[in-house]
Coordinates of C-alpha atoms in Angstrom, one line a residue:
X1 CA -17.4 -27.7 1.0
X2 CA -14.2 -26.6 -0.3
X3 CA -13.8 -30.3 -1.8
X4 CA -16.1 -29.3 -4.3
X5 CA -14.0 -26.6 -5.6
X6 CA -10.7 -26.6 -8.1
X7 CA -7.9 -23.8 -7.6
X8 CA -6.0 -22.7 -10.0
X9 CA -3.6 -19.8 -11.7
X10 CA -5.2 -17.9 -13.7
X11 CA -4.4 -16.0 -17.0
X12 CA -3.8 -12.5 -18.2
X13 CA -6.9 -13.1 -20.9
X14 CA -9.3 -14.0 -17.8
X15 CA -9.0 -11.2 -16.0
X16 CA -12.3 -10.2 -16.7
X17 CA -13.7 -12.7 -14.4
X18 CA -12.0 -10.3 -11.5
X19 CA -15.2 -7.8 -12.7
X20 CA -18.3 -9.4 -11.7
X21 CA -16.4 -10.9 -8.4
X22 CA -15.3 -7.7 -7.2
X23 CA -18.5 -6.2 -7.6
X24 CA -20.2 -8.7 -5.7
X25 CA -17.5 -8.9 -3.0
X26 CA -16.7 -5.6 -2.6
X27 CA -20.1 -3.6 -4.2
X28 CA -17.7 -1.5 -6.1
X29 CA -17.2 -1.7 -10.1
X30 CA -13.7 -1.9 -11.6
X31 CA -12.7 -1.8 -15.0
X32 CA -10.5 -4.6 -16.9
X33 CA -7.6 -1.7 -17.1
X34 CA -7.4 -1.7 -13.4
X35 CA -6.4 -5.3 -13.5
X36 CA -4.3 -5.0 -16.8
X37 CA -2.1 -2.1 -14.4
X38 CA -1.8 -4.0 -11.8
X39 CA -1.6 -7.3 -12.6
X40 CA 0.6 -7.3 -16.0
X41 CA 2.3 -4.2 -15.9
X42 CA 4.4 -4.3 -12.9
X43 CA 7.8 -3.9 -13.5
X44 CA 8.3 -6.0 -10.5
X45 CA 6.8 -9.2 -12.3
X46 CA 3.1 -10.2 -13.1
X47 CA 0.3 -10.6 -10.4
X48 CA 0.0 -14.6 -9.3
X49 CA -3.6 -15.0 -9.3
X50 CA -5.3 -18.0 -7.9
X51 CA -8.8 -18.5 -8.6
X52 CA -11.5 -20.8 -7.0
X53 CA -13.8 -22.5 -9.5
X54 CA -17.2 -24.5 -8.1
X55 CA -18.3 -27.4 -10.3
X56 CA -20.2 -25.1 -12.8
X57 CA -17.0 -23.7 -13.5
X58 CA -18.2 -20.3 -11.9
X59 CA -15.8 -18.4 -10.6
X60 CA -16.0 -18.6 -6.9
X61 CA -13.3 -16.6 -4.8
X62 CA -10.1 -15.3 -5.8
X63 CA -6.5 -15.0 -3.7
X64 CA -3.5 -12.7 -5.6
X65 CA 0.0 -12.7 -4.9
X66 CA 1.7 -9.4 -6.2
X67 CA 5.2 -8.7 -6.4
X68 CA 7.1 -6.3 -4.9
X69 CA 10.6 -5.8 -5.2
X70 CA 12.2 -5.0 -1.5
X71 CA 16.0 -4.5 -0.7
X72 CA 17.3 -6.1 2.1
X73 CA 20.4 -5.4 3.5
X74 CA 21.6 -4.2 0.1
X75 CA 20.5 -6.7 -1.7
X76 CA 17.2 -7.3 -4.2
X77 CA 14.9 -9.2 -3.4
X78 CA 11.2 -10.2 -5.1
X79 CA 8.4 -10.5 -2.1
X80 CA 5.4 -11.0 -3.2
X81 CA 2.0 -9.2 -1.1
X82 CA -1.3 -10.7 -0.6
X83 CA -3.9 -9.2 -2.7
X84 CA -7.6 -8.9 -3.8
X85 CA -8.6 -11.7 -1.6
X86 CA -12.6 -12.0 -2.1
X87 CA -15.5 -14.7 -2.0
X88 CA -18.5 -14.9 -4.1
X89 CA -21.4 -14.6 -1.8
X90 CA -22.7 -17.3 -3.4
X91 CA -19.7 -19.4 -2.4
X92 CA -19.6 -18.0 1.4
X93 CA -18.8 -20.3 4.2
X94 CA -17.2 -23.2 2.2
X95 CA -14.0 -23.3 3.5
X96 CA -12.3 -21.3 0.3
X97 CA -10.3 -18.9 1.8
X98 CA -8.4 -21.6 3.3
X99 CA -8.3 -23.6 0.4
X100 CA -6.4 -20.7 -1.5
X101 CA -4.4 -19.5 1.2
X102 CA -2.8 -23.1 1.2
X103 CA -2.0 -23.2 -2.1
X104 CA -0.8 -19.7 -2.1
X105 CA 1.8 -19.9 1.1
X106 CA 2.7 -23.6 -1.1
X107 CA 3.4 -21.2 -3.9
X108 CA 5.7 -19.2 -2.0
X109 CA 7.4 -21.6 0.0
X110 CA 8.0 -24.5 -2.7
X111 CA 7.7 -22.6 -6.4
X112 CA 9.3 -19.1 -5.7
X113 CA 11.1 -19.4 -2.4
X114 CA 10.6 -16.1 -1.1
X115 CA 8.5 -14.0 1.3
X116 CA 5.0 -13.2 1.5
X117 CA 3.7 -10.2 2.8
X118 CA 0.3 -8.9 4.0
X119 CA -1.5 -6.0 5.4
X120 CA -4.0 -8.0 7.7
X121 CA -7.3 -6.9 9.3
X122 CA -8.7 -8.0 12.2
X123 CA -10.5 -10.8 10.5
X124 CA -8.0 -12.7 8.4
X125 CA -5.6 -11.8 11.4
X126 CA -5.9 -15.0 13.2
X127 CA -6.2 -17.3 10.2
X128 CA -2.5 -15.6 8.7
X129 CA -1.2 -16.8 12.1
X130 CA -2.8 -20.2 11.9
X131 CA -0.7 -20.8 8.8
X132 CA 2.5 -19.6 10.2
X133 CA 2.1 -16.1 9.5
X134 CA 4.2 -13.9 11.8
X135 CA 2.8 -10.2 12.8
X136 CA 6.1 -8.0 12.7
X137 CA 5.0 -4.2 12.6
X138 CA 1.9 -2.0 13.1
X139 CA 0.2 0.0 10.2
X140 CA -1.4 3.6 11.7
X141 CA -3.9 6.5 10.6
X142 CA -2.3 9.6 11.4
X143 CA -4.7 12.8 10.1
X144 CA -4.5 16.3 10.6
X145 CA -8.4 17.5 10.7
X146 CA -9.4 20.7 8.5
X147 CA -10.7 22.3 12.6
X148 CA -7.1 22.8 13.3
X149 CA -6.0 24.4 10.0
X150 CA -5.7 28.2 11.3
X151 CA -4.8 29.8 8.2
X152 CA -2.2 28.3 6.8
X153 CA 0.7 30.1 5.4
X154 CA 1.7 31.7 2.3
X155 CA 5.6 31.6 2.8
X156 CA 7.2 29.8 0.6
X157 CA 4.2 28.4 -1.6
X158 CA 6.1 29.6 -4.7
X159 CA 8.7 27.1 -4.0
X160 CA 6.1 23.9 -4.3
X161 CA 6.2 22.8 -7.7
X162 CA 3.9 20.0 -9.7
X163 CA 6.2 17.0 -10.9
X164 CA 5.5 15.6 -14.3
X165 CA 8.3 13.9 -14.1
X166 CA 10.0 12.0 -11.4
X167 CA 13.7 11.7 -12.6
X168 CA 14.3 14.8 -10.8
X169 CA 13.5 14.2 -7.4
X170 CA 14.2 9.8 -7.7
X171 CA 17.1 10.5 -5.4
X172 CA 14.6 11.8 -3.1
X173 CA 12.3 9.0 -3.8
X174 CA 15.2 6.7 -2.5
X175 CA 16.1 8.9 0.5
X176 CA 12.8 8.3 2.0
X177 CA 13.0 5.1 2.9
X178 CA 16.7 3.9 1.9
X179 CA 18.0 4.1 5.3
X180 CA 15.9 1.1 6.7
X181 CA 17.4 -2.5 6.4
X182 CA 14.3 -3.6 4.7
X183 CA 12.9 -1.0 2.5
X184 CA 10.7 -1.3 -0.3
X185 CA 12.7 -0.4 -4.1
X186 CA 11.8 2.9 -5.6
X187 CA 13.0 3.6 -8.6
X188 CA 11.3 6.4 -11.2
X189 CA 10.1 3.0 -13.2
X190 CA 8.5 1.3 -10.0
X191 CA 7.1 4.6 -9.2
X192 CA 5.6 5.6 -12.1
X193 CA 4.3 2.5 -12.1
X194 CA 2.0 2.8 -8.8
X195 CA 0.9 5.7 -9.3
X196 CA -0.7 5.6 -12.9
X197 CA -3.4 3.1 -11.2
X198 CA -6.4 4.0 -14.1
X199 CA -8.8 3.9 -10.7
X200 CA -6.7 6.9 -8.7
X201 CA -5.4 10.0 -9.4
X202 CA -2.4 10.6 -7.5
X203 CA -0.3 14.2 -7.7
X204 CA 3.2 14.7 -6.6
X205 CA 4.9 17.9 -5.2
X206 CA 7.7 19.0 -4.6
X207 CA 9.7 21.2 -2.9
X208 CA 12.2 23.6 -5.0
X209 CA 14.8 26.1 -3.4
X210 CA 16.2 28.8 -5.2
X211 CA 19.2 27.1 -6.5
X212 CA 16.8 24.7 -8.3
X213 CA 17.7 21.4 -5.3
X214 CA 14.4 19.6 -4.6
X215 CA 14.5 19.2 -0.6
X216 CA 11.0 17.0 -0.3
X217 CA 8.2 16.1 -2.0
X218 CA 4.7 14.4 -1.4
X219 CA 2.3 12.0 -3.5
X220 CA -1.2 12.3 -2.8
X221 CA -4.5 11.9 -3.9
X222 CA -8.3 13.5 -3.1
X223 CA -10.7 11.0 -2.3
X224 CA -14.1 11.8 -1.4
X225 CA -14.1 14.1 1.8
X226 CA -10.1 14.0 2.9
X227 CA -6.8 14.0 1.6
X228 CA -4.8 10.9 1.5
X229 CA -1.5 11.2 1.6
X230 CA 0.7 8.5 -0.1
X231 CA 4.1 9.0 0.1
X232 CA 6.2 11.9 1.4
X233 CA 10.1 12.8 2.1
X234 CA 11.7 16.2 3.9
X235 CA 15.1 16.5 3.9
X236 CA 14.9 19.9 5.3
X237 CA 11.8 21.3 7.8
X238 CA 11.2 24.4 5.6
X239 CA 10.4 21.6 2.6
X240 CA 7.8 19.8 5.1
X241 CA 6.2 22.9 6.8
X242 CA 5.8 24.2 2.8
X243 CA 4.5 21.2 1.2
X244 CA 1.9 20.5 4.1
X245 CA 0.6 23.7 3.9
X246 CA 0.0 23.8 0.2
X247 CA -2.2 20.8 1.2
X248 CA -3.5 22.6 3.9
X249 CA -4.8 25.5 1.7
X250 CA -6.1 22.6 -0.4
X251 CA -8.0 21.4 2.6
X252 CA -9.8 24.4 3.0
X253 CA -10.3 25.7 -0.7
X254 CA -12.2 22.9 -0.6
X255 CA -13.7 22.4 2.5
X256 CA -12.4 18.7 3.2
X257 CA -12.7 17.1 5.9
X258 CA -8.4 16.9 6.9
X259 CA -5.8 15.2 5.6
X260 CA -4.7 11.3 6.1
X261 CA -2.0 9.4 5.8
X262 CA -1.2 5.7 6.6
X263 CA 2.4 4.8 8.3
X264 CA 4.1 2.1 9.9
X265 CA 4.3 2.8 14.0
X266 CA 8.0 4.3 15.1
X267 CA 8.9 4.6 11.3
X268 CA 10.3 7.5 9.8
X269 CA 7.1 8.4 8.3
X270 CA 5.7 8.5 11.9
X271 CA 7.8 10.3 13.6
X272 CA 7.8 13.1 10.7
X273 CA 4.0 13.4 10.9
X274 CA 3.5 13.5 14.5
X275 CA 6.4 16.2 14.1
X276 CA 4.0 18.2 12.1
X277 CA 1.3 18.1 14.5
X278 CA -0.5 15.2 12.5
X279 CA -2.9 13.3 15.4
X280 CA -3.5 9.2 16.1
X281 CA -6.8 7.6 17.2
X282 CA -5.5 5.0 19.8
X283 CA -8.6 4.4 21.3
X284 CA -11.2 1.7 20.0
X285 CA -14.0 4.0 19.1
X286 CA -14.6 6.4 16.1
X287 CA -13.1 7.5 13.1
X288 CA -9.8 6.5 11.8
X289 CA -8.8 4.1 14.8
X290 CA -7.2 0.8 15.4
X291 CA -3.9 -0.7 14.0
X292 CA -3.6 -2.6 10.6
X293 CA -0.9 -6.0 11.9
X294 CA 1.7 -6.2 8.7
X295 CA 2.7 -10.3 8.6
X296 CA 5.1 -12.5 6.8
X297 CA 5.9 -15.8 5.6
X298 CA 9.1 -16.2 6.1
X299 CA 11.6 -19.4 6.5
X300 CA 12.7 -19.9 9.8
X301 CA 16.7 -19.1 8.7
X302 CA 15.8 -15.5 8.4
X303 CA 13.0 -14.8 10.9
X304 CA 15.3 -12.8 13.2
X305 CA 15.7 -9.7 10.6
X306 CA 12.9 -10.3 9.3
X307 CA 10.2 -10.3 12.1
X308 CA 12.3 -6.8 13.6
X309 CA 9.9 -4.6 12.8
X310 CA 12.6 -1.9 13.6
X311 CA 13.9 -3.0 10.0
X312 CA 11.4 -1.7 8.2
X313 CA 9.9 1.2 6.9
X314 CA 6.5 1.3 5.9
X315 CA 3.8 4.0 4.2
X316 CA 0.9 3.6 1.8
X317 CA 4.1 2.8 -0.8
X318 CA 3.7 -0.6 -0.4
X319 CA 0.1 -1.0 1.0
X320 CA -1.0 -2.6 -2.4
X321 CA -4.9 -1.5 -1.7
X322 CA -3.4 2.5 -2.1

């Protein structure tokens, strides 16, 4: 049982044992620079990572705690996400998810005294609640398949322009989610940041009028069959009905499947995609359906904002597996 098992933090210099337990976990190889990005180059702070050893000293499941910096009412704070949680299969059934989860929520409640933050599938749902977890907003697939692409147009494609750089359009950055009480911080640096992720390649668009004033842009990446789209902002509907259909024409260069992207219910992000005629699976069955819960640990003093899930406004920005 988990008795047999010692937790601790583990170093930047043995982040190597993250390889062969990911690709055990998850059947999926990752290299050492994905964990060096992610879990030492944050500008938010480093990547807490708690490890569970067995008594060979294998390593036997892993639980991180990433930081994210979130402003809250005006003000900075460092909240720090669940991340790369993963057993062994060797070490299955021993009572170690527990085990780290415990020491992790002690970590946040007693060492850093802030908020934790998850993304939480059905599974772990119940056992985040168990440990005073509360479930505040939804997280959605909204997708716009390739079947109802009719030909998308050519007006104003000559306006969509290919960012290298994001200092240009980091008041837009800020626009798209600055208006919510609780919105995640997204500066150039933290931006840059999440999207040089050595395992993704991510683009960003934008959209440029004549008189050289950016008035959207979107971050996005092709994966496999579909287009996922990470972040997005529109100041203007010209900027939004542009930029989607340079995706569009994407879509069907290529013959993709659609496009997706992954938003917090009733959030700006929603109501802009369903806008432009982006559809939701709310049934139980087939592709892209279900909700992913978003929970907290927070203390009891601040529960009332923080629990609102009116407060907050959520995309793939801060979904730390994107």
């Amino acid at each position: 049982m988990a008795d047999n098992y010692t937790v601790r933090k583990i170093t930047e210099e043995e982040l190597d044992l993250l390889i062969p337990l990911t690709e055990d976990a998850f059947n999926k190889a990752v290299s050492l620079d994905y964990f060096k990005w992610k879990f030492s180059s944050n500008p938010s702070g480093k990547v807490v990572g708690l490890m569970a050893f067995s008594e060979q000293n294998e390593p036997a499941a892993f639980y991180g705690l990433m930081p994210q910096i979130f402003v809250v009412d005006g003000e900075e704070k460092v909240f720090y996400q669940a991340c790369n949680g993963m057993t062994h299969s060797n070490h299955t059934r021993k009572g170690l998810f527990k085990k780290l989860h415990v020491v992790g929520d002690r970590f946040l409640q007693d060492e850093a005294k802030t908020i934790g933050i998850s993304y939480t599938g059905p599974i772990t749902l119940k056992s985040k609640l168990f440990f005073g977890w509360k479930k505040t907003a939804q997280f959605r697939n909204f997708f716009f398949p390739r079947q109802l692409m009719f030909a998308p147009s050519k007006k104003g494609l000559e306006q969509v322009v290919e960012m290298e750089e994001l200092n240009p359009i980091e008041d837009l950055l800020q626009q798209s989610n600055g208006s919510a009480r609780i919105h995640a911080k997204k500066s150039a640096e933290i931006y840059r940041w999440r999207i040089s992720n050595p395992e993704k390649t991510y683009k960003v668009i934008a959209y440029k009028d004549e008189t050289g004033q950016y008035h959207g842009f979107v971050t996005y990446l092709s994966e496999k069959d579909k287009i996922l789209v990470f972040d997005f902002y529109f100041n203007t509907k010209q900027a939004g009905k542009t930029l989607l259909a340079y995706l569009k024409r994407i879509v069907k260069a290529e013959k993709l499947k659609g496009i997706v992207s992954q938003a917090q219910d009733d959030s700006y992000y929603a109501q802009a995609l369903l806008s432009y005629g982006f559809l939701v699976n709310k049934t139980n069955k087939g592709p892209l359906k279900g909700t992913k819960p978003f929970t907290i640990l927070v203390p009891n003093s601040d529960q009332e904002v923080m629990i609102n899930s009116e407060y907050w406004c959520l995309n793939a920005f801060e979904y730390d597996a994107e």
